[in-house]
Short mmCIF file of C-alpha atoms in Angstrom, two decimals:
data_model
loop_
_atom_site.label_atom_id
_atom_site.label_comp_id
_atom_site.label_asym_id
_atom_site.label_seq_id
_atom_site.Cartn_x
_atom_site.Cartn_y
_atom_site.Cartn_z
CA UNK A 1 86.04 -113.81 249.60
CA UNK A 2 85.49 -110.76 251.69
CA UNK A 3 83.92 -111.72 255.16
CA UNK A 4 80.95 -110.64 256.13
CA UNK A 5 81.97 -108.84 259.40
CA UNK A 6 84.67 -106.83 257.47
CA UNK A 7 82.55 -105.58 254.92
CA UNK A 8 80.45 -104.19 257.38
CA UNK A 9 83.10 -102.77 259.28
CA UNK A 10 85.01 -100.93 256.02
CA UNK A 11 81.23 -99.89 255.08
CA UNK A 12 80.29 -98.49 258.66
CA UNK A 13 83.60 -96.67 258.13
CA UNK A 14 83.51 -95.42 254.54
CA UNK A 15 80.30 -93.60 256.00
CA UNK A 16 81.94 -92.44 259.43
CA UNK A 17 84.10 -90.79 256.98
CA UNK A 18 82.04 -89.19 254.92
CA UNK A 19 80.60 -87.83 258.12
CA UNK A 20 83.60 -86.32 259.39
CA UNK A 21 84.07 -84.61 255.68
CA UNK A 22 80.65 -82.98 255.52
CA UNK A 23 81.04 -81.71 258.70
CA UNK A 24 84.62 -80.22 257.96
CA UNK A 25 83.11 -78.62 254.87
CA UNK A 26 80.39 -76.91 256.87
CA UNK A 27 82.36 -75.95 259.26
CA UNK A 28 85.25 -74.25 256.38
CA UNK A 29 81.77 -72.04 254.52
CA UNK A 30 80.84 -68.76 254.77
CA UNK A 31 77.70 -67.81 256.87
CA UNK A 32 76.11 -66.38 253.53
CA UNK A 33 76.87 -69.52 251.97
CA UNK A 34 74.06 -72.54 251.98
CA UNK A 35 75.33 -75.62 252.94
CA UNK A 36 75.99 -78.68 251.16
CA UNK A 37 73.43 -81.38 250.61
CA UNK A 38 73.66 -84.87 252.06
CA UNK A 39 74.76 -87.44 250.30
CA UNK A 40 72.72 -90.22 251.01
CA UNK A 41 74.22 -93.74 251.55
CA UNK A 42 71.18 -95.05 249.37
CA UNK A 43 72.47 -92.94 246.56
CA UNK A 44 75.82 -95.05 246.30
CA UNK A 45 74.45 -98.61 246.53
CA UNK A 46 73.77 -98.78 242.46
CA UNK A 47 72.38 -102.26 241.29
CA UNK A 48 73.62 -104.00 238.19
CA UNK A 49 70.32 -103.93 236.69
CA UNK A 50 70.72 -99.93 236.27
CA UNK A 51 74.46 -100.25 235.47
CA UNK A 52 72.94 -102.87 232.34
CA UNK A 53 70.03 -100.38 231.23
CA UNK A 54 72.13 -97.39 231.43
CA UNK A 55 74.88 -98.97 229.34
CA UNK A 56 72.02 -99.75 226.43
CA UNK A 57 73.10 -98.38 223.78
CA UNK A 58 70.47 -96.10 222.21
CA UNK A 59 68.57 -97.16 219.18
CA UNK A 60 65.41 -96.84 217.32
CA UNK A 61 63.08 -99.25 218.79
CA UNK A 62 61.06 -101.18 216.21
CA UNK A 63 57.71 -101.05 215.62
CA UNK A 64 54.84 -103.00 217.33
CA UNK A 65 52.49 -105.41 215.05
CA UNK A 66 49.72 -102.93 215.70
CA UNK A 67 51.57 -99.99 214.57
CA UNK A 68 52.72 -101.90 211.45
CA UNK A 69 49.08 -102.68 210.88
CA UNK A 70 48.55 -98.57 210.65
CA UNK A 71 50.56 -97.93 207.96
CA UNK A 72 49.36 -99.35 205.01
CA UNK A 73 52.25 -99.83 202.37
CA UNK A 74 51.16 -100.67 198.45
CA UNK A 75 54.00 -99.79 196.46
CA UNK A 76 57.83 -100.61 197.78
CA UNK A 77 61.10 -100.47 195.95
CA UNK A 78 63.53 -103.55 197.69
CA UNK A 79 66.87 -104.11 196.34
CA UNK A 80 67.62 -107.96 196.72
CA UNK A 81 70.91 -109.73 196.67
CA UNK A 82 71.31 -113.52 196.15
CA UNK A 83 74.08 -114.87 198.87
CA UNK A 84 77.65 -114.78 197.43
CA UNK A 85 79.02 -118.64 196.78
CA UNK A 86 82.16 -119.89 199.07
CA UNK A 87 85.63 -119.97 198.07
CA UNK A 88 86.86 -123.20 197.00
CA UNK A 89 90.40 -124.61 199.32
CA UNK A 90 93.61 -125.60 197.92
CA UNK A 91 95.35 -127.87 199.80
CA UNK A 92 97.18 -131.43 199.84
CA UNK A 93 96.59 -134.64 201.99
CA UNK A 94 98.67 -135.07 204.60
CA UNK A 95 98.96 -138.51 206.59
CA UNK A 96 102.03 -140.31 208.14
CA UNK A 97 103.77 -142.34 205.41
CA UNK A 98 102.28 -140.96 203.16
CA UNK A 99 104.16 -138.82 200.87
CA UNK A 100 102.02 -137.95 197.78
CA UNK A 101 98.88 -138.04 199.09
CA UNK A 102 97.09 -135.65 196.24
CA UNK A 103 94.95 -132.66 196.26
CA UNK A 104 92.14 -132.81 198.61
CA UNK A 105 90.42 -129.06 199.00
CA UNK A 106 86.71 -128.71 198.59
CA UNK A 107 84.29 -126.72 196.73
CA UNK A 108 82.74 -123.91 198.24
CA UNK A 109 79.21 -124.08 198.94
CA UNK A 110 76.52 -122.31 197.01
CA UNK A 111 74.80 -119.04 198.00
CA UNK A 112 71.15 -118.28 199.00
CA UNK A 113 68.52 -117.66 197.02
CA UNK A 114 65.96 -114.42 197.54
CA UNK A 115 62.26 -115.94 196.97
CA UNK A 116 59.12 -113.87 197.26
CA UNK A 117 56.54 -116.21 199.18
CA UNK A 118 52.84 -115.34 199.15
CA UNK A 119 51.68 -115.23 203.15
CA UNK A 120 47.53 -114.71 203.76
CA UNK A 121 48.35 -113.47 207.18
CA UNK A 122 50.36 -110.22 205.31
CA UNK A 123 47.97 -107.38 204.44
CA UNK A 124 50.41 -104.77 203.39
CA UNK A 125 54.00 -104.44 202.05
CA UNK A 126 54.73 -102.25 204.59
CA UNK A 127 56.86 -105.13 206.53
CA UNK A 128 58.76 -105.18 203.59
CA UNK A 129 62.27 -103.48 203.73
CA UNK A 130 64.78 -101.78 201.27
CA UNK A 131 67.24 -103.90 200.65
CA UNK A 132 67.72 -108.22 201.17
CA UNK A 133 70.76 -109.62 201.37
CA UNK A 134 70.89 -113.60 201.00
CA UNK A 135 72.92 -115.86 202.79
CA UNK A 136 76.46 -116.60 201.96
CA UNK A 137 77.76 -120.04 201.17
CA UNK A 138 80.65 -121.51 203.33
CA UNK A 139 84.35 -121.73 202.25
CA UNK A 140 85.55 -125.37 201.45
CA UNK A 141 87.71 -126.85 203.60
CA UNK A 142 90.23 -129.89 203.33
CA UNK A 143 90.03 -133.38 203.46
CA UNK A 144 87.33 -133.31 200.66
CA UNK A 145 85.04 -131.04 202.77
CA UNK A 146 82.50 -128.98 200.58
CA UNK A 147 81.26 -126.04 201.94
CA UNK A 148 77.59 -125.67 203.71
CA UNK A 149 75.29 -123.66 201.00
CA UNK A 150 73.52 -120.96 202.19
CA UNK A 151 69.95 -121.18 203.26
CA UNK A 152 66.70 -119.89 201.31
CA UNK A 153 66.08 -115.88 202.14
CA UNK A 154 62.16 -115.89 202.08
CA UNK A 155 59.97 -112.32 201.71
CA UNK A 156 56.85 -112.54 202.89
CA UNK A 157 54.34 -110.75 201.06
CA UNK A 158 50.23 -110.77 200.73
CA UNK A 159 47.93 -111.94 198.36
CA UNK A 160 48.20 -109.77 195.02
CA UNK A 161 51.56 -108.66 194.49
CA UNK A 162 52.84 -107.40 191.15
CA UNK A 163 56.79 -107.32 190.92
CA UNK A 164 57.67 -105.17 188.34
CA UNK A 165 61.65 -105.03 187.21
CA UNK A 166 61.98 -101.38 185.27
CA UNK A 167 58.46 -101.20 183.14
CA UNK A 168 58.30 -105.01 183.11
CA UNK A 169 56.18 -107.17 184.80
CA UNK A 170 58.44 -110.42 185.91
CA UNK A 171 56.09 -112.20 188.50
CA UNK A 172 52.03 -111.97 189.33
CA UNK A 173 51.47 -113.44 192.82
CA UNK A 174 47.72 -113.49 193.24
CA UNK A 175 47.33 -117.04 194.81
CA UNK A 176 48.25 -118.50 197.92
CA UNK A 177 51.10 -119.99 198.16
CA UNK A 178 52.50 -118.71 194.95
CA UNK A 179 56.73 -118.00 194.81
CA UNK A 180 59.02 -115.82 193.17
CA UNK A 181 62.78 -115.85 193.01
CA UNK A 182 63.89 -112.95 193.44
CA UNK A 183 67.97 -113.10 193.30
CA UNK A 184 69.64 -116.05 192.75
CA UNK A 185 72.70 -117.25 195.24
CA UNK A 186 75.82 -117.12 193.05
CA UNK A 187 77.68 -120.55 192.91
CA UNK A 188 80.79 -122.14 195.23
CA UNK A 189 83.98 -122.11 194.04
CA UNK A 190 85.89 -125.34 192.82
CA UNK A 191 88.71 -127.10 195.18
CA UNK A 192 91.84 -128.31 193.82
CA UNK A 193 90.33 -131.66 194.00
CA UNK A 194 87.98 -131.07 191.18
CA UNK A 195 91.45 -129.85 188.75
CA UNK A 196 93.45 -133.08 189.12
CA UNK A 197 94.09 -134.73 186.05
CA UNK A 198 96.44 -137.01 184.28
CA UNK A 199 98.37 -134.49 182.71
CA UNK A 200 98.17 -132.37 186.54
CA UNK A 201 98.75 -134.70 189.41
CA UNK A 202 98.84 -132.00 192.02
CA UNK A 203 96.90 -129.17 191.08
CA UNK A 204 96.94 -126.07 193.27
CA UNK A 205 94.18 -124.00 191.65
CA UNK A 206 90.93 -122.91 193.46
CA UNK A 207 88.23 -120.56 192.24
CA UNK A 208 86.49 -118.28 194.38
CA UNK A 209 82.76 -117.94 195.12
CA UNK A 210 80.70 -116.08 192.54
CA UNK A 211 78.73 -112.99 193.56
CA UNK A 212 74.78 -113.24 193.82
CA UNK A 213 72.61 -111.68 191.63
CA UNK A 214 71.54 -108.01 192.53
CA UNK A 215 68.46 -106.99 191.33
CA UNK A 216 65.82 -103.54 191.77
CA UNK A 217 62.29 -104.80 192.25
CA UNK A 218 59.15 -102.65 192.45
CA UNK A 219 56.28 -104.27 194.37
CA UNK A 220 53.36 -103.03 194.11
CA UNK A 221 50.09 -104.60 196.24
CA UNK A 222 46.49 -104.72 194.41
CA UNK A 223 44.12 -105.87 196.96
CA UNK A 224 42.12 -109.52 195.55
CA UNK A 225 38.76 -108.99 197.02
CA UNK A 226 35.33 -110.66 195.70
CA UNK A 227 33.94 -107.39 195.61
CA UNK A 228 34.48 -103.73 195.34
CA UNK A 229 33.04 -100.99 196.77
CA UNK A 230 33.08 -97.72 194.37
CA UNK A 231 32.12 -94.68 194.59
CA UNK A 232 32.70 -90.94 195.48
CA UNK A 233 34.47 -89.38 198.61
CA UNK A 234 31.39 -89.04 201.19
CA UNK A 235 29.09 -91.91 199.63
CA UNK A 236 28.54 -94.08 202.68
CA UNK A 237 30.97 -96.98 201.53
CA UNK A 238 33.23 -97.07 205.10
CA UNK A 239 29.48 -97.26 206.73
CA UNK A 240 28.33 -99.92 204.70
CA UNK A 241 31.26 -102.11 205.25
CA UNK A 242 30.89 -101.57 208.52
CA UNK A 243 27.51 -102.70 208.39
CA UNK A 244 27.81 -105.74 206.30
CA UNK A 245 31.25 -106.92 208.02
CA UNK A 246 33.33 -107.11 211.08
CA UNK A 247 35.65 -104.85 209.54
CA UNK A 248 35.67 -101.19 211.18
CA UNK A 249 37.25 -98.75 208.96
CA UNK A 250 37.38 -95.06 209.64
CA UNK A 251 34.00 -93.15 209.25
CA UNK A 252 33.71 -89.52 209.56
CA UNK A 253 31.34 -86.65 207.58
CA UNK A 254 34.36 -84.99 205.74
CA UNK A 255 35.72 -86.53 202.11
CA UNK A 256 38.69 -88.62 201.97
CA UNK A 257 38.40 -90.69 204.79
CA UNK A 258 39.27 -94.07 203.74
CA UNK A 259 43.03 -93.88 202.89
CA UNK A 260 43.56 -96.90 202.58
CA UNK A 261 41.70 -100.09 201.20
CA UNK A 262 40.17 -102.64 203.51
CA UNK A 263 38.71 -105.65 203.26
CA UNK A 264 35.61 -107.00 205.08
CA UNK A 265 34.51 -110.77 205.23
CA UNK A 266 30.70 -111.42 204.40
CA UNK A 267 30.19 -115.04 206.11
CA UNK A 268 27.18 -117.51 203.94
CA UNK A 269 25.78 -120.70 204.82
CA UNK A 270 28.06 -123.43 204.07
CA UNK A 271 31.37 -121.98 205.20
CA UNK A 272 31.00 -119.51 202.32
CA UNK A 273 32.78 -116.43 202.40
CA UNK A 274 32.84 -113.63 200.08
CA UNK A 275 35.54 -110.56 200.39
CA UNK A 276 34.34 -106.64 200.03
CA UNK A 277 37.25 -103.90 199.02
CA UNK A 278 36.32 -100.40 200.80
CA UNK A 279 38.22 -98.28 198.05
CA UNK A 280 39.15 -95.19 198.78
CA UNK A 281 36.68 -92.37 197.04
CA UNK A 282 37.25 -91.34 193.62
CA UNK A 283 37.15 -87.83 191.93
CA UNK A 284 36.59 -86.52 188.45
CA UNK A 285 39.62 -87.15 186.44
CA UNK A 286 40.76 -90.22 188.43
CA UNK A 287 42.57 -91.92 185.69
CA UNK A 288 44.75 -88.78 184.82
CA UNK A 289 45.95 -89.00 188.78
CA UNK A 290 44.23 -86.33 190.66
CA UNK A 291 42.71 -86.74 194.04
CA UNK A 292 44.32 -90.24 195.55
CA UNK A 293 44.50 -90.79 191.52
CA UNK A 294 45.59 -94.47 189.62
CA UNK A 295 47.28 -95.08 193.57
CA UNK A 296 44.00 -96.63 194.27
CA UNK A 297 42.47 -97.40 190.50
CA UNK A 298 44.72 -100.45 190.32
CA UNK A 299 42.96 -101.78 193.28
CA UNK A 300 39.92 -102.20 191.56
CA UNK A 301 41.84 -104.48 189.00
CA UNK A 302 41.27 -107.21 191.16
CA UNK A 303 37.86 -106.94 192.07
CA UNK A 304 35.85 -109.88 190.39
CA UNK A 305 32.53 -107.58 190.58
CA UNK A 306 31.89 -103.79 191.64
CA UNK A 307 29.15 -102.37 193.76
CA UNK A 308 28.69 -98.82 192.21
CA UNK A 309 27.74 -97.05 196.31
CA UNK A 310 26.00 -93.84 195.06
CA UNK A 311 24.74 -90.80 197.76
CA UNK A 312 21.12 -90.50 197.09
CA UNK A 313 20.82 -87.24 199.04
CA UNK A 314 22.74 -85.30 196.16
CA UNK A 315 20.64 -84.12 192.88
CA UNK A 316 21.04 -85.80 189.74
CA UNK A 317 22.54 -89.72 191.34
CA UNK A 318 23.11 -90.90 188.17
CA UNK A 319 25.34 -89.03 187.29
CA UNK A 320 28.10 -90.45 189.78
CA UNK A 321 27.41 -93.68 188.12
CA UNK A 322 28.26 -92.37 184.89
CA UNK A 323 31.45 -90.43 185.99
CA UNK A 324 32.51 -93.46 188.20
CA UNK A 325 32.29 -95.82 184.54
CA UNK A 326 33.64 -93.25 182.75
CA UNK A 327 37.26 -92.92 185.22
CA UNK A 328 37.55 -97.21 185.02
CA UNK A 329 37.19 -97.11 181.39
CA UNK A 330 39.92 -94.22 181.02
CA UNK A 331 42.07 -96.49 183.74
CA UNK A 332 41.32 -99.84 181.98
CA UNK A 333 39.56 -100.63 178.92
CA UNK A 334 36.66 -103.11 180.16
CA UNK A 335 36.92 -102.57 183.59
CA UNK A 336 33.61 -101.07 183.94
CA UNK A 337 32.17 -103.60 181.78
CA UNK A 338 32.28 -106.18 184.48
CA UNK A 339 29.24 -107.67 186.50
CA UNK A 340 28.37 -104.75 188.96
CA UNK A 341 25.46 -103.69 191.38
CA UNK A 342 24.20 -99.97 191.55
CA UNK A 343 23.85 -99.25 195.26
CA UNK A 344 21.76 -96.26 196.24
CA UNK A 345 22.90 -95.18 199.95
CA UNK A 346 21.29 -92.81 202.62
CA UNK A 347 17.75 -93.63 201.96
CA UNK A 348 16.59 -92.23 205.32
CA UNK A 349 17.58 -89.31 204.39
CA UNK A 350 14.16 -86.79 203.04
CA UNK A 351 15.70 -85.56 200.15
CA UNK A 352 16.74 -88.84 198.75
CA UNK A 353 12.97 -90.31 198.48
CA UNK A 354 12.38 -87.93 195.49
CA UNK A 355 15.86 -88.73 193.85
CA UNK A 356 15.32 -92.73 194.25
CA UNK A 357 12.87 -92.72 191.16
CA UNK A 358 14.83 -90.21 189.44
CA UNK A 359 17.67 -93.02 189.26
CA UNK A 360 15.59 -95.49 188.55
CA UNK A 361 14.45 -94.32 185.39
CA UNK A 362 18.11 -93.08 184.06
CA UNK A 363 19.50 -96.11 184.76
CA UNK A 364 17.06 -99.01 183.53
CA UNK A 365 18.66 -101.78 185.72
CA UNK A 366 17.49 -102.96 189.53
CA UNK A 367 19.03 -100.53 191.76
CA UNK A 368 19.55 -101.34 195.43
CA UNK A 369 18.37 -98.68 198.30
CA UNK A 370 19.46 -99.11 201.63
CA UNK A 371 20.92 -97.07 204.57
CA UNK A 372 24.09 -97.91 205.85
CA UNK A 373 23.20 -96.06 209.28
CA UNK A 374 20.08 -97.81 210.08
CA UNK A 375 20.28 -100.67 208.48
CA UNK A 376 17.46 -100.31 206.05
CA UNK A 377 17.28 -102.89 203.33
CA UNK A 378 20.58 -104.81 203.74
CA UNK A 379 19.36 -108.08 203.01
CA UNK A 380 18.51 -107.03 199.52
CA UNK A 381 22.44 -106.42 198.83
CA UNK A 382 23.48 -109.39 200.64
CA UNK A 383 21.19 -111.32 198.54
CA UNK A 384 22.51 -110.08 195.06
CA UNK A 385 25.87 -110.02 196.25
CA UNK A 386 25.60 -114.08 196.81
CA UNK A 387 23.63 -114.15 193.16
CA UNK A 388 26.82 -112.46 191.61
CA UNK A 389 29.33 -114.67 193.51
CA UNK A 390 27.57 -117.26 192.20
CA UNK A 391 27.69 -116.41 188.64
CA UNK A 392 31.49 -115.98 189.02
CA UNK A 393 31.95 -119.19 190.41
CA UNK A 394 30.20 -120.93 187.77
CA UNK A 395 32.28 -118.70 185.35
CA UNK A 396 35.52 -119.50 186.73
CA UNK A 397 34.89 -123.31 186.88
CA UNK A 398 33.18 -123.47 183.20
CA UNK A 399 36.65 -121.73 181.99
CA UNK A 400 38.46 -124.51 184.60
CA UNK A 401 40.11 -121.86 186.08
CA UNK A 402 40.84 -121.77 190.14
CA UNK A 403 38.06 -119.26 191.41
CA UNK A 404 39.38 -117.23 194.35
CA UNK A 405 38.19 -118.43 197.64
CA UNK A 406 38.88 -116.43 200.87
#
């Protein structure tokens, strides 16, 4: 090691130095020339910490959970790879006087499976990447050592995923907890060990590890809700689920501004809790894709009842209930068929007094008027909305089938 006092010294002159050369340069200019700047001891004294971050290499830096959370992802194309299986050994024992002491290689171990795993905490596919490659089995060794297999790949994905391989629909994940394999891990290769015979006392012959199954999946997400919200671009349904939940989608006075679904949590006596879909707004020939199109139809497939949200302050109401059967009958035979409610929205509005009656007559069923903005009348929906989650319950248990529970 360096000594203290000598450090200083060579330091103190190092500096002395670079004194005597700034002063030579000065003195060797021009008077029309401006002289140099200072270096500044402080300058050279460079800490390891900025040698470290300046030898970083550069990279994309991944995204944060909230930004994830932004981009909403219901359709993804993943090409998964089961783990390739190990090589099987050839070789012989050898001890000390022991001359023929047979074939003693291993198998290889067994590659990884790819398994799609239902998680509640995933809301989109948009964690979900391209391509999944599973983990490879080991190579077999000697004295009779097998290979380590390669551990279980798992995909994460939420409630409701369809996995679709070309036009054909291989797995339906709409419960909790529900798995998929996805690729399977191709299998080890065989050690000499496993060839000896009578006929072969001293086999050499190993097989290698076989390749894991490649497969092209197409995901696509439909949101399971209890209930959801239909209706056109502009109708109030953002505001109402706003109202009713803790959910805060985006609300704004020009069409189309739900993009994406989301899903609000009504809370009941009795721990009860019933889910509401915000669906994005619909548009006159829905079902032949215009507007956000079938993109957002298939959500609805999912839905165990609908809440038709009609805008009382245009002319004529009923007709958007018509239209809006008309589009999930097009998309899905029966779909409009199902147990719904007929919401009538923006009854503070003046002009929507006169058209309240209107609907009533044309439609012949209870319809529900409220105001998502001031809270008019909410009660009366969450009322009927436990009366039809009721009903399905007692449908889904008199079929014995597992009712969805949030």
């Amino acid at each position: 090691m360096t000594p203290a006092r000598l450090f200083s010294a060579r330091s103190r002159t190092m500096f002395e130095g670079m004194g005597h050369w700034a002063s030579s340069t000065q003195a060797g200019l021009k008077p029309s020339q401006p002289p140099p700047r200072q270096v500044s001891p402080r300058l050279l004294s460079v800490s390891c910490a900025d040698l470290v971050k300046h030898q970083e290499l550069p990279g994309k830096k991944p995204l944060s959970e909230k930004k994830l959370k932004r981009c909403f992802v219901d359709c993804r194309r993943v090409l998964v790879c089961g783990g390739n299986g190990g090589a099987g050994a050839s070789c012989f024992h050898s001890e000390p006087r022991k001359e023929f002491g047979g074939p003693d290689g291993g198998d290889g171990g067994n590659g990884g499976h790819v398994i799609l795993r239902v998680d509640q905490r995933v809301k989109s596919l948009s964690s979900v990447l391209s391509r999944y490659q599973g983990f490879n089995g080991e190579d077999g060794g000697s004295k009779n050592c097998f290979g380590r297999s390669g551990a279980v790949l798992y995909i994460q994905v939420p409630v409701g995923t369809l996995v679709k391989e070309g036009n054909r629909v291989v797995a339906d994940l709409a419960h909790l907890g529900d798995e998929y394999i996805a690729a399977l891990g191709g299998a080890g290769g065989k050690g000499n060990r496993f060839f000896l015979a009578n006929d072969n006392r001293a086999p050499v012959t190993c097989t290698p590890g076989q390749p894991g199954q490649q497969r092209v999946l197409h995901l696509e997400l439909k949101t399971v809700a209890h209930a959801g919200m239909v209706g056109f671009p502009n109708a109030g349904k953002s505001s109402l689920l706003r109202a009713l939940s803790n959910a805060r989608p985006a609300v704004a006075s020009y069409p189309f501004t739900t993009l994406k679904p989301h899903v609000g949590i009504i809370h009941y006596e009795g721990h009860q809790q019933i889910a509401v879909a915000d669906i994005p707004g619909l548009i006159r020939g829905a079902h032949q894709n215009r507007g956000l199109g079938s993109a957002f139809l298939r959500h609805i497939e999912r839905c165990c009842f609908l809440l038709f949200v009609v805008d009382l302050s245009l002319p004529e109401p009923w007709t958007q209930v018509d239209d809006l059967k008309y589009e999930l009958e097009m998309y899905e035979e029966g779909l409009s068929e199902r147990p719904h409610a007929i919401v009538a929205n923006k009854i503070d509005l003046p002009e929507a007094q006169a058209n309240l009656s209107q609907l009533r007559d044309h439609m012949g069923q209870e319809v529900i008027a409220l105001s998502a903005v001031t809270g008019e009348n909410l009660e009366q929906l969450l009322l009927h909305l436990k009366v039809l989650y009721d009903a399905y319950m007692e449908a889904k248990l008199g079929q014995g089938c597992k009712p969805l529970r949030w």
